[in-house]
Amino acid sequence: MAKHGALLFYHAFTILIQTISLLSKATSEDREVSIVYLGSLPHGVYSPLSHHPSILQRVIQGSSLESLLVRSYKRSFNGFAAKLTDLEREKLANMKEVVSVFPSRTYQLQTTRSWDFMGFHEKINQTATVESDVVVGVIDSGIWPESESFKDEGFGPPPKRWKGACKGGNNFTCNNKLIGARYYVAESARDGTGHGSHTASTAAGNAVKDVSFYGLAQGTARGGVPSARISAYKVCAPMCMAHNILAAFDDAIADGVDIITISIGFGFIQDLDRDAISIGAFHAMEKGILTSNSAGNNGPLGATVSSLAPWILTVAASSTDRRIIDKVVLGNGTTLVGSSVNTFILNGTSFPLVHGKDVSRNCTERRAGRCEEGCLDSDLVKGKIVLCDDYDRGNTAAYKAGALGSVLYNFRNTDDFSTIPPFAATTLNEKTYSVVMSYMNSTRDPQGTILKSEAINNPAAPLVALFSSRGPNLILPDIIKPDISAPGVQVLAAFSPDASISTTPGDNRHVQYNIMSGTSMACPHAAGVAAYVKSFHPDWSPAAIKSSIMTTAWPMNDSQSYVPTYEFAYGSGHINPVKAIDPGLVYEASKEDYIRLLCMKYDEARVRLLSGDNSTCPIGSDKGSPKDLNYPSMGAKVEPMKPFAVEFHRRVKNVGLANATYTAKIFSESKVEIKVVPEVLSFKSLNEEKTFNMTVAGSGLPYGSQVSAALVWFDGTHNVRSPIVVYTAAEHE
Ligand SMILES: *[C@@H]1O[C@H](CO)[C@@H](O)[C@H](O)[C@H]1NC(C)=O
Ligand SMILES: *[C@@H]1O[C@H](CO)[C@@H](O)[C@H](O)[C@H]1NC(C)=O
Ligand SMILES: *[C@@H]1O[C@H](CO)[C@@H](O)[C@H](O)[C@H]1NC(C)=O
Ligand SMILES: *[C@@H]1O[C@H](CO)[C@@H](O)[C@H](O)[C@H]1NC(C)=O
Ligand SMILES: *[C@@H]1O[C@H](CO)[C@@H](O)[C@H](O)[C@H]1NC(C)=O
Ligand SMILES: *[C@@H]1O[C@H](CO)[C@@H](O)[C@H](O)[C@H]1NC(C)=O
Ligand SMILES: *[C@@H]1O[C@H](CO)[C@@H](O)[C@H](O)[C@H]1NC(C)=O
Ligand SMILES: *[C@@H]1O[C@H](CO)[C@@H](O)[C@H](O)[C@H]1NC(C)=O
Ligand SMILES: *[C@@H]1O[C@H](CO)[C@@H](O)[C@H](O)[C@H]1NC(C)=O
Ligand SMILES: *[C@@H]1O[C@H](CO)[C@@H](O)[C@H](O)[C@H]1NC(C)=O
């Protein structure tokens, strides 16, 4: 698995997923680990350990049950994983006590400037005594228990209600900071890839002074809630399978974590009740636990976001004001700025520059120009810097051929793309790469050098990273996803000293702290903020915490980005930790509200299995609209080229000052007409709820259009902001 950051995780896993789809074309006699999801645990006396085999028994012929049953889920919800044939899966799916059956797919794993950038300074009021009661559950690739970020100096014993355990395997010790560990893959919960240590320390790591990555990004590395506890659940080694993800949720919920962070996703999800993360997070929500999940790294194309359930906080990745760049200096004195995290200092000021096509004996000019695997001739690249017309997967062909360094052409012009190369290397965009090419054309003996990376100020921040997956939501088109944006570009955090930092054979550098990019890095920032809110408001529901994070976000503006998609890039905007603890009003949603939403998609019998009670769905054709979920943002997909009038019904709960009067303000630059009734909400007490309706009317939106506006409830102190998005299908959808 790549250690360059989540972008390369994506590339690596694309291949794996393609491989798996080939395998699934095999004969129906082949058994595949599959999940048989039975919904909530039944009330009363229930013995899953006898029920699960008995269900399985009904469809299995001739095989021993023990060898087929992989795992039972029984602590927080009901179900099991088993090795099943296509036919057995089908039979199980038709049983009335089964919600869904689906193959256990492979999910992808998708500082310290980041907190200061958000105005969340180290000296801010953090109430250590309350914060230390908060437990953050991290479902990832494990954790490095000896890291400074997870030392327990100054920590008392775990909270009394903690029911977790330290089952990290051999040579794995927990402490009063890292209070729990479990693993579902490999031999221990120890992190072999660095990803899990990175995300855990970003959410809740200690403040560790004076860390850097080879002198880069120097400062204090810290999590959002440094006094909180961590429990690690290892599901990736390096692949993450759905049946292990569900096992981790089953345990984390029962152990008593307060917030779950999971920087893992699947390329696309077919349905909420066939997605391990949606299912796990639903049961977490039932128990008052908010799940933060990465949006995915498949941007900038639309409808790529893979975290779609409304009970999840879905997090996009954006830049901070610190950008790490790498300079190329040409022999004629021109300096060009490129992207990479290059730690190497070349011993000298000028080296020969050669183009891939000129140092290959056995490849076509085009393939050699792109420095494809096996094309470069070792004798011809020694001591030289090789230019390559391709950067995919961090292109290390020149390194393997023994070159001194390389300059890669990033044809996507994504300056927020950076990798950690195994030798002196950087990427240049179209414009800067062509300067190097014309310089090489202009002289018989082109020379140049690559400098060590440096950090510069990035005044344009925060911008959503190009790789961050975009909405709209393919399963619930009226629920805007992602929900929020948080720092996910070049984040410094704890790492596994076991892992090689560039995954390139021959690169033996090992570090305690590493710089990574991806929505994987953004997700634990949001989890850290959720834990921070929880430490101030221990009794708040997951929906209230999520609402407070969304309605206090900084408005963002995507118009300058490469492919503007506005709310579908960043949701409600950029996370603002300081404001999130005092939102004024919150949009509450209970399990019953989500059940009502599920009734719109599934029949009552299936909804009852999910809810674990006698929930009823409204009778008749009018089941309502997902738009009516009391969501903190307002989205509606409407018919193109036609008049439309959509109505949103909402209720807000007063959590600010007891005696408060809020006035509605609409921010809109479009011709769409937006009305709020009533326009004034007066509260006399805390926790009082008021309802309002909002209509959005207009006509003739062309195919593929998107109208953005915002509603803000203002009481003189609090700005309770909700984005409003009305959009149409892209043509030929
Ligand atoms: C810290 O909390 C105290 C008491 O709640 C408050 O008076 C003070 O303004 C807060 N300081 C900051 C920097 O928020
Ligand atoms: C335990 O793990 C650490 C980290 O990998 C290693 O340094 C140490 O030697 C191990 N100890 C034993 C007894 O295996
Ligand atoms: C530069 O020289 C130093 C000292 O000899 C050496 O340690 C380092 O590896 C050299 N750098 C490169 C990129 O070869
Ligand atoms: C080019 O030659 C090298 C050995 O000289 C070989 O390893 C490599 O596979 C060849 N590449 C192609 C594309 O034929
Ligand atoms: C460099 O020269 C080659 C032919 O000699 C030409 O095809 C190419 O366009 C030139 N590149 C630039 C950037 O000037
Ligand atoms: C160096 O060469 C490039 C490409 O020809 C050119 O754009 C640049 O202006 C030159 N720099 C200087 C200082 O002459
Ligand atoms: C976003 O930025 C563009 C260009 O700077 C500007 O025209 C537009 O009004 C901005 N939108 C909002 C909502 O601020
Ligand atoms: C649901 O209703 C049935 C029949 O009315 C009853 O037997 C059962 O106990 C109820 N279950 C729950 C969980 O309330
Ligand atoms: C509530 O606020 C109103 C208007 O500011 C004021 O007239 C009233 O006295 C306040 N009531 C209480 C109980 O503080
Ligand atoms: C909002 O709309 C609902 C349904 O149309 C209606 O019953 C309710 O009275 C409206 N509320 C307000 C405040 O207008």
PDB file of N, CA and C in Angstrom, residues 256-291:
ATOM      1  N   GLY A 256     -18.260   1.515  24.043  1.00  0.00           N
ATOM      2  CA  GLY A 256     -18.643   2.805  24.615  1.00  0.00           C
ATOM      3  C   GLY A 256     -17.850   3.995  24.100  1.00  0.00           C
ATOM      4  N   VAL A 257     -17.395   3.941  22.833  1.00  0.00           N
ATOM      5  CA  VAL A 257     -16.745   5.136  22.275  1.00  0.00           C
ATOM      6  C   VAL A 257     -17.803   6.239  22.123  1.00  0.00           C
ATOM      7  N   ASP A 258     -17.348   7.492  22.049  1.00  0.00           N
ATOM      8  CA  ASP A 258     -18.280   8.622  21.916  1.00  0.00           C
ATOM      9  C   ASP A 258     -18.387   9.129  20.491  1.00  0.00           C
ATOM     10  N   ILE A 259     -17.286   9.014  19.746  1.00  0.00           N
ATOM     11  CA  ILE A 259     -17.225   9.481  18.367  1.00  0.00           C
ATOM     12  C   ILE A 259     -16.460   8.411  17.603  1.00  0.00           C
ATOM     13  N   ILE A 260     -16.876   8.146  16.357  1.00  0.00           N
ATOM     14  CA  ILE A 260     -16.123   7.200  15.526  1.00  0.00           C
ATOM     15  C   ILE A 260     -15.560   7.952  14.335  1.00  0.00           C
ATOM     16  N   THR A 261     -14.284   7.727  14.043  1.00  0.00           N
ATOM     17  CA  THR A 261     -13.708   8.285  12.824  1.00  0.00           C
ATOM     18  C   THR A 261     -13.290   7.119  11.934  1.00  0.00           C
ATOM     19  N   ILE A 262     -13.714   7.168  10.671  1.00  0.00           N
ATOM     20  CA  ILE A 262     -13.407   6.078   9.750  1.00  0.00           C
ATOM     21  C   ILE A 262     -13.048   6.652   8.380  1.00  0.00           C
ATOM     22  N   SER A 263     -11.745   6.658   8.093  1.00  0.00           N
ATOM     23  CA  SER A 263     -11.224   7.226   6.843  1.00  0.00           C
ATOM     24  C   SER A 263     -11.115   6.131   5.797  1.00  0.00           C
ATOM     25  N   ILE A 264     -12.236   5.499   5.533  1.00  0.00           N
ATOM     26  CA  ILE A 264     -12.280   4.364   4.630  1.00  0.00           C
ATOM     27  C   ILE A 264     -13.537   4.534   3.787  1.00  0.00           C
ATOM     28  N   GLY A 265     -13.480   4.113   2.534  1.00  0.00           N
ATOM     29  CA  GLY A 265     -14.681   4.215   1.719  1.00  0.00           C
ATOM     30  C   GLY A 265     -14.642   3.223   0.581  1.00  0.00           C
ATOM     31  N   PHE A 266     -15.788   3.065  -0.036  1.00  0.00           N
ATOM     32  CA  PHE A 266     -15.899   2.170  -1.180  1.00  0.00           C
ATOM     33  C   PHE A 266     -16.192   3.056  -2.378  1.00  0.00           C
ATOM     34  N   GLY A 267     -15.672   2.702  -3.541  1.00  0.00           N
ATOM     35  CA  GLY A 267     -15.808   3.545  -4.727  1.00  0.00           C
ATOM     36  C   GLY A 267     -17.221   4.023  -4.986  1.00  0.00           C
ATOM     37  N   PHE A 268     -18.181   3.110  -4.954  1.00  0.00           N
ATOM     38  CA  PHE A 268     -19.577   3.525  -5.101  1.00  0.00           C
ATOM     39  C   PHE A 268     -20.399   2.609  -4.219  1.00  0.00           C
ATOM     40  N   ILE A 269     -21.510   3.109  -3.700  1.00  0.00           N
ATOM     41  CA  ILE A 269     -22.345   2.228  -2.897  1.00  0.00           C
ATOM     42  C   ILE A 269     -23.702   2.099  -3.569  1.00  0.00           C
ATOM     43  N   GLN A 270     -24.225   0.870  -3.553  1.00  0.00           N
ATOM     44  CA  GLN A 270     -25.473   0.601  -4.266  1.00  0.00           C
ATOM     45  C   GLN A 270     -26.676   0.978  -3.437  1.00  0.00           C
ATOM     46  N   ASP A 271     -26.589   0.713  -2.142  1.00  0.00           N
ATOM     47  CA  ASP A 271     -27.736   0.933  -1.294  1.00  0.00           C
ATOM     48  C   ASP A 271     -27.236   1.066   0.141  1.00  0.00           C
ATOM     49  N   LEU A 272     -27.972   1.821   0.954  1.00  0.00           N
ATOM     50  CA  LEU A 272     -27.494   2.056   2.314  1.00  0.00           C
ATOM     51  C   LEU A 272     -27.442   0.765   3.125  1.00  0.00           C
ATOM     52  N   ASP A 273     -28.373  -0.173   2.883  1.00  0.00           N
ATOM     53  CA  ASP A 273     -28.373  -1.390   3.696  1.00  0.00           C
ATOM     54  C   ASP A 273     -27.465  -2.476   3.117  1.00  0.00           C
ATOM     55  N   ARG A 274     -26.628  -2.099   2.174  1.00  0.00           N
ATOM     56  CA  ARG A 274     -25.604  -3.016   1.678  1.00  0.00           C
ATOM     57  C   ARG A 274     -24.222  -2.404   1.817  1.00  0.00           C
ATOM     58  N   ASP A 275     -24.138  -1.311   2.585  1.00  0.00           N
ATOM     59  CA  ASP A 275     -22.874  -0.627   2.778  1.00  0.00           C
ATOM     60  C   ASP A 275     -22.472  -0.732   4.249  1.00  0.00           C
ATOM     61  N   ALA A 276     -21.342  -1.380   4.497  1.00  0.00           N
ATOM     62  CA  ALA A 276     -20.918  -1.660   5.869  1.00  0.00           C
ATOM     63  C   ALA A 276     -20.829  -0.387   6.709  1.00  0.00           C
ATOM     64  N   ILE A 277     -20.361   0.697   6.119  1.00  0.00           N
ATOM     65  CA  ILE A 277     -20.170   1.921   6.907  1.00  0.00           C
ATOM     66  C   ILE A 277     -21.526   2.563   7.231  1.00  0.00           C
ATOM     67  N   SER A 278     -22.457   2.570   6.255  1.00  0.00           N
ATOM     68  CA  SER A 278     -23.792   3.119   6.540  1.00  0.00           C
ATOM     69  C   SER A 278     -24.498   2.316   7.632  1.00  0.00           C
ATOM     70  N   ILE A 279     -24.364   0.994   7.562  1.00  0.00           N
ATOM     71  CA  ILE A 279     -25.011   0.123   8.551  1.00  0.00           C
ATOM     72  C   ILE A 279     -24.393   0.334   9.923  1.00  0.00           C
ATOM     73  N   GLY A 280     -23.076   0.274   9.992  1.00  0.00           N
ATOM     74  CA  GLY A 280     -22.386   0.441  11.275  1.00  0.00           C
ATOM     75  C   GLY A 280     -22.709   1.794  11.893  1.00  0.00           C
ATOM     76  N   ALA A 281     -22.674   2.831  11.065  1.00  0.00           N
ATOM     77  CA  ALA A 281     -22.897   4.188  11.578  1.00  0.00           C
ATOM     78  C   ALA A 281     -24.351   4.390  12.014  1.00  0.00           C
ATOM     79  N   PHE A 282     -25.287   3.658  11.383  1.00  0.00           N
ATOM     80  CA  PHE A 282     -26.693   3.742  11.798  1.00  0.00           C
ATOM     81  C   PHE A 282     -26.830   3.252  13.244  1.00  0.00           C
ATOM     82  N   HIS A 283     -26.217   2.119  13.534  1.00  0.00           N
ATOM     83  CA  HIS A 283     -26.327   1.569  14.889  1.00  0.00           C
ATOM     84  C   HIS A 283     -25.536   2.413  15.883  1.00  0.00           C
ATOM     85  N   ALA A 284     -24.460   3.034  15.418  1.00  0.00           N
ATOM     86  CA  ALA A 284     -23.729   3.968  16.283  1.00  0.00           C
ATOM     87  C   ALA A 284     -24.654   5.141  16.642  1.00  0.00           C
ATOM     88  N   MET A 285     -25.310   5.693  15.622  1.00  0.00           N
ATOM     89  CA  MET A 285     -26.237   6.815  15.836  1.00  0.00           C
ATOM     90  C   MET A 285     -27.313   6.455  16.856  1.00  0.00           C
ATOM     91  N   GLU A 286     -27.857   5.230  16.736  1.00  0.00           N
ATOM     92  CA  GLU A 286     -28.867   4.764  17.700  1.00  0.00           C
ATOM     93  C   GLU A 286     -28.377   4.872  19.138  1.00  0.00           C
ATOM     94  N   LYS A 287     -27.054   4.666  19.303  1.00  0.00           N
ATOM     95  CA  LYS A 287     -26.489   4.679  20.656  1.00  0.00           C
ATOM     96  C   LYS A 287     -25.875   6.033  20.989  1.00  0.00           C
ATOM     97  N   GLY A 288     -26.179   7.043  20.180  1.00  0.00           N
ATOM     98  CA  GLY A 288     -25.707   8.394  20.494  1.00  0.00           C
ATOM     99  C   GLY A 288     -24.295   8.699  20.036  1.00  0.00           C
ATOM    100  N   ILE A 289     -23.787   7.894  19.089  1.00  0.00           N
ATOM    101  CA  ILE A 289     -22.400   8.075  18.630  1.00  0.00           C
ATOM    102  C   ILE A 289     -22.402   8.625  17.202  1.00  0.00           C
ATOM    103  N   LEU A 290     -21.729   9.765  17.002  1.00  0.00           N
ATOM    104  CA  LEU A 290     -21.626  10.326  15.656  1.00  0.00           C
ATOM    105  C   LEU A 290     -20.429   9.703  14.936  1.00  0.00           C
ATOM    106  N   THR A 291     -20.627   9.334  13.662  1.00  0.00           N
ATOM    107  CA  THR A 291     -19.543   8.789  12.838  1.00  0.00           C
ATOM    108  C   THR A 291     -19.100   9.833  11.826  1.00  0.00           C
TER     109      THR A 291
END
